[in-house]
């Protein structure tokens, strides 16, 4: 009798499990169908608004443009989804507005007046859930609504990582130096925000980048300092050259590498000696960055330093130095010097670089 009861209980439990599984699949199917319907509806809205904006922009007369605009806003009505889609398409049009005739640029100005997006997203920033707040902050940044900085700032203290990230990105795009510095300081102790997040944040900054790097140098640790240098290496900020020079003496390897790479980007002969000294650094990545700088400088003394670098113990440094010599030594003087030397590894590196260039140029050395 006891054994029979256990069998019944097991059967009931299996039945319950199967019913729960069926219910879960049914629920997922319903959600999937709803998402498909929402995507289809959004696609239809997108296409309709796109067609109406085309009709508005390419209407031949002022009166016909106003009529098309009235039709567009009659379609949008009070629907926030439609209005948001119209704003997104407006942003896309603005990004290519420099290529549009003056008349169409004026039409975009009129469209902006009717859309009036800043109050629309301000309301969502104030009353929406955290996802709507995140989205609204980014849209306000698209319109450089700097007057909304004070309203976005409190979001940096929210407990939700995604909301904090989007608020920080919006404030960076709006050029809010204090908020960006505060977020960077938060990243020192809170590794939920990765190196990539901080890098993206700094690259979005629309304010004075030289001043930003200096602020971060004054208030943050070497991890943040190195990230700041990396973020703006491509900007070639000459005003920060002295700071980079100081950073090359840092005990922090990451900061030293970042500063050498940043200084190398200038390709200025006045930094030739600094690059040559960096070729003797114990960190091979520093030496590799110095090779890049010497290649850009491309003076006879820089070439001599590169010849020395072809003898480096690290293959990557030898290879980069050989490639640099082949690229800039048009008379092949230094190439022959390496090939005729006693260092087999240096000669092999140059031969490999020559072979790759000849192959890339279809059999010709250029």
CSV table of C-alpha atoms in Angstrom, one decimal:
chain,number,residue,atom,x,y,z
A,1,UNK,CA,0.0,0.0,0.0
A,2,UNK,CA,2.9,2.4,0.9
A,3,UNK,CA,4.7,1.6,-2.4
A,4,UNK,CA,1.5,2.2,-4.4
A,5,UNK,CA,1.1,5.7,-2.8
A,6,UNK,CA,4.7,6.7,-3.7
A,7,UNK,CA,4.0,5.7,-7.3
A,8,UNK,CA,0.8,7.9,-7.3
A,9,UNK,CA,2.7,10.8,-5.8
A,10,UNK,CA,5.5,10.4,-8.4
A,11,UNK,CA,3.0,10.4,-11.2
A,12,UNK,CA,1.3,13.5,-9.8
A,13,UNK,CA,4.6,15.3,-9.6
A,14,UNK,CA,5.5,14.4,-13.2
A,15,UNK,CA,2.1,15.6,-14.3
A,16,UNK,CA,2.5,18.9,-12.5
A,17,UNK,CA,6.0,19.3,-14.0
A,18,UNK,CA,4.6,18.6,-17.5
A,19,UNK,CA,1.7,21.1,-17.0
A,20,UNK,CA,4.2,23.8,-15.7
A,21,UNK,CA,6.4,23.2,-18.7
A,22,UNK,CA,3.4,23.4,-21.1
A,23,UNK,CA,2.3,26.6,-19.4
A,24,UNK,CA,5.8,28.1,-19.7
A,25,UNK,CA,6.0,27.3,-23.4
A,26,UNK,CA,2.5,28.7,-23.9
A,27,UNK,CA,3.5,31.9,-22.1
A,28,UNK,CA,6.7,32.2,-24.2
A,29,UNK,CA,4.7,31.7,-27.4
A,30,UNK,CA,2.2,34.5,-26.4
A,31,UNK,CA,5.1,36.8,-25.6
A,32,UNK,CA,6.8,36.0,-28.9
A,33,UNK,CA,3.6,36.7,-30.8
A,34,UNK,CA,3.2,40.0,-29.0
A,35,UNK,CA,6.7,41.0,-29.8
A,36,UNK,CA,6.3,40.1,-33.4
A,37,UNK,CA,3.1,42.1,-33.6
A,38,UNK,CA,4.8,45.1,-31.9
A,39,UNK,CA,7.8,44.8,-34.3
A,40,UNK,CA,5.4,44.6,-37.3
A,41,UNK,CA,3.4,47.6,-36.0
A,42,UNK,CA,6.6,49.6,-35.4
A,43,UNK,CA,7.8,48.7,-38.9
A,44,UNK,CA,4.6,50.0,-40.4
A,45,UNK,CA,4.9,53.2,-38.4
A,46,UNK,CA,8.5,53.6,-39.5
A,47,UNK,CA,7.6,53.2,-43.1
A,48,UNK,CA,4.6,55.5,-42.9
A,49,UNK,CA,6.5,58.3,-41.2
A,50,UNK,CA,9.4,57.9,-43.6
A,51,UNK,CA,7.1,58.3,-46.6
A,52,UNK,CA,5.4,61.3,-45.1
A,53,UNK,CA,8.7,63.0,-44.3
A,54,UNK,CA,9.9,62.4,-47.9
A,55,UNK,CA,6.7,64.0,-49.1
A,56,UNK,CA,7.2,67.0,-46.8
A,57,UNK,CA,10.8,67.6,-47.7
A,58,UNK,CA,10.3,67.3,-51.5
A,59,UNK,CA,7.0,69.2,-51.8
A,60,UNK,CA,7.5,72.0,-54.4
A,61,UNK,CA,5.8,74.9,-52.6
A,62,UNK,CA,5.7,76.3,-49.1
A,63,UNK,CA,1.9,75.7,-48.8
A,64,UNK,CA,2.2,72.1,-50.0
A,65,UNK,CA,5.0,71.5,-47.4
A,66,UNK,CA,2.8,72.8,-44.6
A,67,UNK,CA,0.0,70.6,-45.8
A,68,UNK,CA,2.2,67.5,-45.7
A,69,UNK,CA,3.4,68.6,-42.3
A,70,UNK,CA,-0.1,68.9,-41.0
A,71,UNK,CA,-0.9,65.4,-42.4
A,72,UNK,CA,2.2,64.0,-40.5
A,73,UNK,CA,1.2,65.5,-37.2
A,74,UNK,CA,-2.4,64.4,-37.7
A,75,UNK,CA,-1.1,60.9,-38.1
A,76,UNK,CA,1.2,61.2,-35.0
A,77,UNK,CA,-1.6,62.6,-32.8
A,78,UNK,CA,-0.9,61.9,-29.2
A,79,UNK,CA,0.8,58.6,-29.8
A,80,UNK,CA,4.3,58.7,-28.1
A,81,UNK,CA,5.6,55.7,-30.2
A,82,UNK,CA,4.8,57.6,-33.4
A,83,UNK,CA,6.3,60.8,-32.1
A,84,UNK,CA,9.4,59.1,-30.9
A,85,UNK,CA,9.8,57.5,-34.4
A,86,UNK,CA,9.4,60.8,-36.1
A,87,UNK,CA,12.1,62.3,-33.8
A,88,UNK,CA,14.5,59.4,-34.6
A,89,UNK,CA,14.0,60.0,-38.3
A,90,UNK,CA,14.5,63.7,-37.8
A,91,UNK,CA,17.8,63.1,-36.0
A,92,UNK,CA,18.9,60.9,-39.0
A,93,UNK,CA,18.0,63.7,-41.4
A,94,UNK,CA,19.9,66.3,-39.4
A,95,UNK,CA,23.0,64.2,-39.4
A,96,UNK,CA,23.1,64.5,-43.2
A,97,UNK,CA,21.7,68.0,-43.4
A,98,UNK,CA,25.0,69.5,-44.5
A,99,UNK,CA,24.4,67.8,-47.9
A,100,UNK,CA,20.9,69.1,-48.2
A,101,UNK,CA,20.0,72.3,-50.1
A,102,UNK,CA,19.3,75.4,-48.0
A,103,UNK,CA,15.6,75.2,-48.6
A,104,UNK,CA,15.4,71.7,-47.2
A,105,UNK,CA,17.5,72.7,-44.2
A,106,UNK,CA,14.9,75.4,-43.5
A,107,UNK,CA,12.2,72.8,-43.8
A,108,UNK,CA,14.0,70.7,-41.2
A,109,UNK,CA,14.0,73.7,-38.9
A,110,UNK,CA,10.2,74.0,-39.3
A,111,UNK,CA,9.9,70.2,-38.6
A,112,UNK,CA,11.9,70.7,-35.4
A,113,UNK,CA,9.6,73.5,-34.3
A,114,UNK,CA,6.5,71.3,-34.7
A,115,UNK,CA,8.1,68.2,-33.1
A,116,UNK,CA,9.4,70.2,-30.1
A,117,UNK,CA,11.2,67.2,-28.8
A,118,UNK,CA,12.9,68.6,-25.6
A,119,UNK,CA,9.6,69.0,-23.6
A,120,UNK,CA,8.5,65.5,-24.9
A,121,UNK,CA,11.6,63.8,-23.5
A,122,UNK,CA,11.7,65.9,-20.4
A,123,UNK,CA,8.3,64.6,-19.4
A,124,UNK,CA,9.6,61.0,-19.9
A,125,UNK,CA,12.7,61.8,-17.9
A,126,UNK,CA,10.5,63.0,-15.0
A,127,UNK,CA,7.6,60.5,-15.1
A,128,UNK,CA,8.9,57.4,-16.9
A,129,UNK,CA,10.3,54.1,-15.5
A,130,UNK,CA,14.1,53.7,-15.4
A,131,UNK,CA,14.2,52.4,-19.1
A,132,UNK,CA,12.3,55.5,-20.3
A,133,UNK,CA,14.4,57.8,-18.2
A,134,UNK,CA,17.6,56.2,-19.7
A,135,UNK,CA,16.2,56.6,-23.2
A,136,UNK,CA,15.0,60.2,-22.6
A,137,UNK,CA,18.4,61.3,-21.2
A,138,UNK,CA,20.1,60.1,-24.4
A,139,UNK,CA,17.6,61.8,-26.7
A,140,UNK,CA,18.0,65.1,-24.7
A,141,UNK,CA,21.7,64.8,-25.3
A,142,UNK,CA,21.0,64.4,-29.1
A,143,UNK,CA,19.4,67.8,-29.0
A,144,UNK,CA,22.2,69.3,-26.8
A,145,UNK,CA,19.6,70.3,-24.2
A,146,UNK,CA,22.2,71.6,-21.7
A,147,UNK,CA,19.5,73.3,-19.7
A,148,UNK,CA,18.4,69.8,-18.7
A,149,UNK,CA,21.8,68.8,-17.1
A,150,UNK,CA,20.6,69.5,-13.6
A,151,UNK,CA,17.6,67.2,-14.1
A,152,UNK,CA,19.8,64.4,-15.5
A,153,UNK,CA,22.5,64.6,-12.8
A,154,UNK,CA,20.5,62.9,-10.0
A,155,UNK,CA,20.3,59.8,-12.1
A,156,UNK,CA,24.0,59.1,-11.5
A,157,UNK,CA,23.1,58.1,-7.9
A,158,UNK,CA,20.5,55.6,-9.0
A,159,UNK,CA,21.0,51.9,-8.0
A,160,UNK,CA,20.4,50.6,-11.5
A,161,UNK,CA,23.6,50.3,-13.5
A,162,UNK,CA,22.0,50.8,-16.9
A,163,UNK,CA,20.3,54.0,-15.9
A,164,UNK,CA,23.5,55.4,-14.4
A,165,UNK,CA,25.4,54.5,-17.6
A,166,UNK,CA,23.0,56.2,-19.9
A,167,UNK,CA,22.8,59.3,-17.7
A,168,UNK,CA,26.6,59.5,-17.6
A,169,UNK,CA,26.8,59.2,-21.4
A,170,UNK,CA,24.1,61.9,-21.9
A,171,UNK,CA,26.0,64.2,-19.5
A,172,UNK,CA,29.2,63.6,-21.3
A,173,UNK,CA,27.7,64.4,-24.6
A,174,UNK,CA,26.3,67.6,-23.1
A,175,UNK,CA,29.8,68.6,-21.9
A,176,UNK,CA,29.1,68.4,-18.2
A,177,UNK,CA,32.7,68.2,-16.8
A,178,UNK,CA,31.8,67.8,-13.2
A,179,UNK,CA,29.5,64.8,-13.8
A,180,UNK,CA,32.1,63.0,-16.0
A,181,UNK,CA,34.8,63.5,-13.4
A,182,UNK,CA,32.4,62.2,-10.7
A,183,UNK,CA,31.6,59.2,-12.7
A,184,UNK,CA,35.3,58.5,-13.4
A,185,UNK,CA,36.0,58.6,-9.7
A,186,UNK,CA,33.1,56.2,-9.1
A,187,UNK,CA,34.8,53.8,-11.6
A,188,UNK,CA,37.9,53.7,-9.4
A,189,UNK,CA,36.0,51.7,-6.7
A,190,UNK,CA,33.1,50.3,-8.7
A,191,UNK,CA,34.3,47.9,-11.4
A,192,UNK,CA,30.8,47.2,-12.6
A,193,UNK,CA,31.7,49.9,-15.2
A,194,UNK,CA,34.5,48.4,-17.3
A,195,UNK,CA,37.4,50.1,-19.0
A,196,UNK,CA,35.4,50.1,-22.2
A,197,UNK,CA,32.5,52.0,-20.6
A,198,UNK,CA,34.8,54.7,-19.3
A,199,UNK,CA,36.6,54.9,-22.6
A,200,UNK,CA,33.3,55.3,-24.4
A,201,UNK,CA,32.2,58.0,-21.9
A,202,UNK,CA,35.3,60.1,-22.4
A,203,UNK,CA,35.2,59.8,-26.2
A,204,UNK,CA,31.6,61.1,-26.1
A,205,UNK,CA,32.6,64.2,-24.1
A,206,UNK,CA,31.9,67.4,-26.0
A,207,UNK,CA,33.7,69.8,-23.7
A,208,UNK,CA,37.3,70.9,-23.3
A,209,UNK,CA,39.2,67.6,-23.6
A,210,UNK,CA,42.5,69.0,-22.5
A,211,UNK,CA,41.0,70.3,-19.4
A,212,UNK,CA,39.2,67.0,-18.8
A,213,UNK,CA,42.4,65.0,-18.9
A,214,UNK,CA,44.1,67.4,-16.6
A,215,UNK,CA,41.2,67.2,-14.1
A,216,UNK,CA,41.4,63.4,-14.2
A,217,UNK,CA,45.1,63.5,-13.6
A,218,UNK,CA,44.6,65.7,-10.6
A,219,UNK,CA,41.8,63.7,-9.0
A,220,UNK,CA,42.0,60.1,-10.1
A,221,UNK,CA,44.3,57.1,-9.9
A,222,UNK,CA,46.7,55.7,-12.6
A,223,UNK,CA,44.0,53.4,-14.0
A,224,UNK,CA,41.7,56.3,-14.8
A,225,UNK,CA,44.6,58.5,-16.0
A,226,UNK,CA,45.7,55.9,-18.5
A,227,UNK,CA,42.1,55.5,-19.8
A,228,UNK,CA,41.8,59.3,-20.3
A,229,UNK,CA,45.1,59.3,-22.3
A,230,UNK,CA,43.9,56.4,-24.4
A,231,UNK,CA,40.5,58.0,-25.1
A,232,UNK,CA,42.1,61.1,-26.7
A,233,UNK,CA,45.3,59.7,-28.2
A,234,UNK,CA,43.8,60.1,-31.7
A,235,UNK,CA,43.0,63.7,-31.0
A,236,UNK,CA,46.8,64.5,-30.9
A,237,UNK,CA,46.3,67.1,-28.2
A,238,UNK,CA,49.6,69.0,-28.3
A,239,UNK,CA,48.8,70.9,-25.1
A,240,UNK,CA,49.1,67.5,-23.3
A,241,UNK,CA,52.6,66.7,-24.6
A,242,UNK,CA,54.2,67.7,-21.3
A,243,UNK,CA,51.8,65.5,-19.4
A,244,UNK,CA,52.6,62.6,-21.7
A,245,UNK,CA,56.3,63.1,-21.2
A,246,UNK,CA,55.8,62.9,-17.4
A,247,UNK,CA,53.7,59.8,-17.8
A,248,UNK,CA,56.5,58.0,-19.6
A,249,UNK,CA,58.4,58.0,-16.3
A,250,UNK,CA,55.4,56.4,-14.4
A,251,UNK,CA,55.9,53.2,-12.5
A,252,UNK,CA,52.4,52.2,-13.7
A,253,UNK,CA,53.0,50.1,-16.9
A,254,UNK,CA,49.5,50.8,-18.3
A,255,UNK,CA,49.9,54.6,-18.0
A,256,UNK,CA,53.4,54.5,-19.4
A,257,UNK,CA,52.3,52.6,-22.5
A,258,UNK,CA,49.3,55.0,-23.0
A,259,UNK,CA,51.6,58.1,-22.8
A,260,UNK,CA,54.2,56.7,-25.2
A,261,UNK,CA,51.5,55.8,-27.7
A,262,UNK,CA,49.9,59.3,-27.4
A,263,UNK,CA,53.3,61.0,-27.8
A,264,UNK,CA,54.1,58.7,-30.8
A,265,UNK,CA,50.9,60.0,-32.6
A,266,UNK,CA,52.4,63.4,-33.0
A,267,UNK,CA,55.2,62.2,-35.3
A,268,UNK,CA,57.2,65.3,-34.3
A,269,UNK,CA,61.0,65.3,-34.6
A,270,UNK,CA,61.3,67.1,-31.3
A,271,UNK,CA,60.1,63.9,-29.6
A,272,UNK,CA,62.6,61.8,-31.5
A,273,UNK,CA,65.0,61.5,-28.6
A,274,UNK,CA,62.2,60.5,-26.2
A,275,UNK,CA,61.1,57.8,-28.6
A,276,UNK,CA,64.7,56.5,-28.9
A,277,UNK,CA,65.0,56.3,-25.1
A,278,UNK,CA,61.7,54.4,-25.0
A,279,UNK,CA,63.2,51.8,-27.3
A,280,UNK,CA,65.3,50.7,-24.3
A,281,UNK,CA,62.4,50.3,-21.9
A,282,UNK,CA,62.0,46.9,-20.2
A,283,UNK,CA,58.4,46.6,-21.4
A,284,UNK,CA,58.2,45.4,-25.0
A,285,UNK,CA,54.9,47.1,-25.6
A,286,UNK,CA,56.5,50.5,-24.7
A,287,UNK,CA,59.3,49.7,-27.2
A,288,UNK,CA,56.7,48.8,-29.8
A,289,UNK,CA,54.9,52.1,-29.4
A,290,UNK,CA,58.2,53.9,-29.7
A,291,UNK,CA,58.8,52.2,-33.0
A,292,UNK,CA,55.4,53.6,-34.2
A,293,UNK,CA,56.5,57.1,-33.2
A,294,UNK,CA,59.9,56.8,-34.9
A,295,UNK,CA,58.2,55.6,-38.1
A,296,UNK,CA,56.1,58.8,-38.1
A,297,UNK,CA,59.1,61.0,-37.5
A,298,UNK,CA,61.0,59.3,-40.3
A,299,UNK,CA,64.3,61.3,-40.0
A,300,UNK,CA,67.7,59.7,-40.6
A,301,UNK,CA,68.4,59.5,-36.9
A,302,UNK,CA,64.9,57.9,-36.4
A,303,UNK,CA,65.8,55.3,-39.1
A,304,UNK,CA,69.1,54.6,-37.3
A,305,UNK,CA,67.1,54.0,-34.1
A,306,UNK,CA,64.8,51.7,-36.0
A,307,UNK,CA,67.7,49.7,-37.3
A,308,UNK,CA,68.8,49.2,-33.7
A,309,UNK,CA,65.2,48.1,-32.9
A,310,UNK,CA,65.4,45.3,-35.5
A,311,UNK,CA,67.8,43.6,-33.1
A,312,UNK,CA,65.2,43.6,-30.3
A,313,UNK,CA,64.7,40.4,-28.4
A,314,UNK,CA,60.9,40.6,-28.9
A,315,UNK,CA,59.7,39.4,-32.3
A,316,UNK,CA,56.8,41.9,-32.4
A,317,UNK,CA,59.3,44.8,-32.0
A,318,UNK,CA,61.7,43.5,-34.6
A,319,UNK,CA,58.9,42.9,-37.1
A,320,UNK,CA,57.4,46.4,-36.6
A,321,UNK,CA,60.8,48.1,-36.8
A,322,UNK,CA,61.6,46.2,-40.0
A,323,UNK,CA,58.3,47.1,-41.6
A,324,UNK,CA,58.8,50.8,-40.6
A,325,UNK,CA,62.2,50.8,-42.3
A,326,UNK,CA,60.9,49.3,-45.5
A,327,UNK,CA,58.0,51.8,-45.5
A,328,UNK,CA,60.1,55.0,-45.2
A,329,UNK,CA,63.6,54.0,-46.5
A,330,UNK,CA,63.0,54.9,-50.2
A,331,UNK,CA,66.7,54.6,-51.1
A,332,UNK,CA,67.0,51.2,-49.3
A,333,UNK,CA,70.2,52.5,-47.5
A,334,UNK,CA,69.1,51.3,-44.1
A,335,UNK,CA,67.5,48.2,-45.5
A,336,UNK,CA,70.8,47.1,-47.0
A,337,UNK,CA,72.5,48.0,-43.7
A,338,UNK,CA,70.4,45.5,-41.8
A,339,UNK,CA,70.6,42.9,-44.5
A,340,UNK,CA,74.4,43.2,-44.6
A,341,UNK,CA,74.8,43.1,-40.9
A,342,UNK,CA,75.6,40.2,-38.6
A,343,UNK,CA,72.3,39.9,-36.8
A,344,UNK,CA,70.4,37.1,-38.5
A,345,UNK,CA,67.1,37.8,-36.7
A,346,UNK,CA,67.2,41.5,-37.8
A,347,UNK,CA,67.9,40.5,-41.4
A,348,UNK,CA,65.1,37.9,-41.4
A,349,UNK,CA,62.7,40.6,-40.1
A,350,UNK,CA,63.6,43.0,-42.9
A,351,UNK,CA,63.4,40.2,-45.5
A,352,UNK,CA,59.9,39.3,-44.3
A,353,UNK,CA,58.8,43.0,-44.4
A,354,UNK,CA,60.2,43.3,-47.9
A,355,UNK,CA,58.5,40.2,-49.1
A,356,UNK,CA,55.1,41.3,-47.7
A,357,UNK,CA,55.3,44.7,-49.3
A,358,UNK,CA,56.3,43.3,-52.7
A,359,UNK,CA,53.5,40.8,-52.5
A,360,UNK,CA,51.0,43.5,-51.5
A,361,UNK,CA,52.1,45.7,-54.4
A,362,UNK,CA,51.8,43.0,-57.0
A,363,UNK,CA,55.5,42.3,-57.4
A,364,UNK,CA,56.8,45.9,-57.1
A,365,UNK,CA,58.6,47.5,-54.3
A,366,UNK,CA,57.1,50.9,-53.7
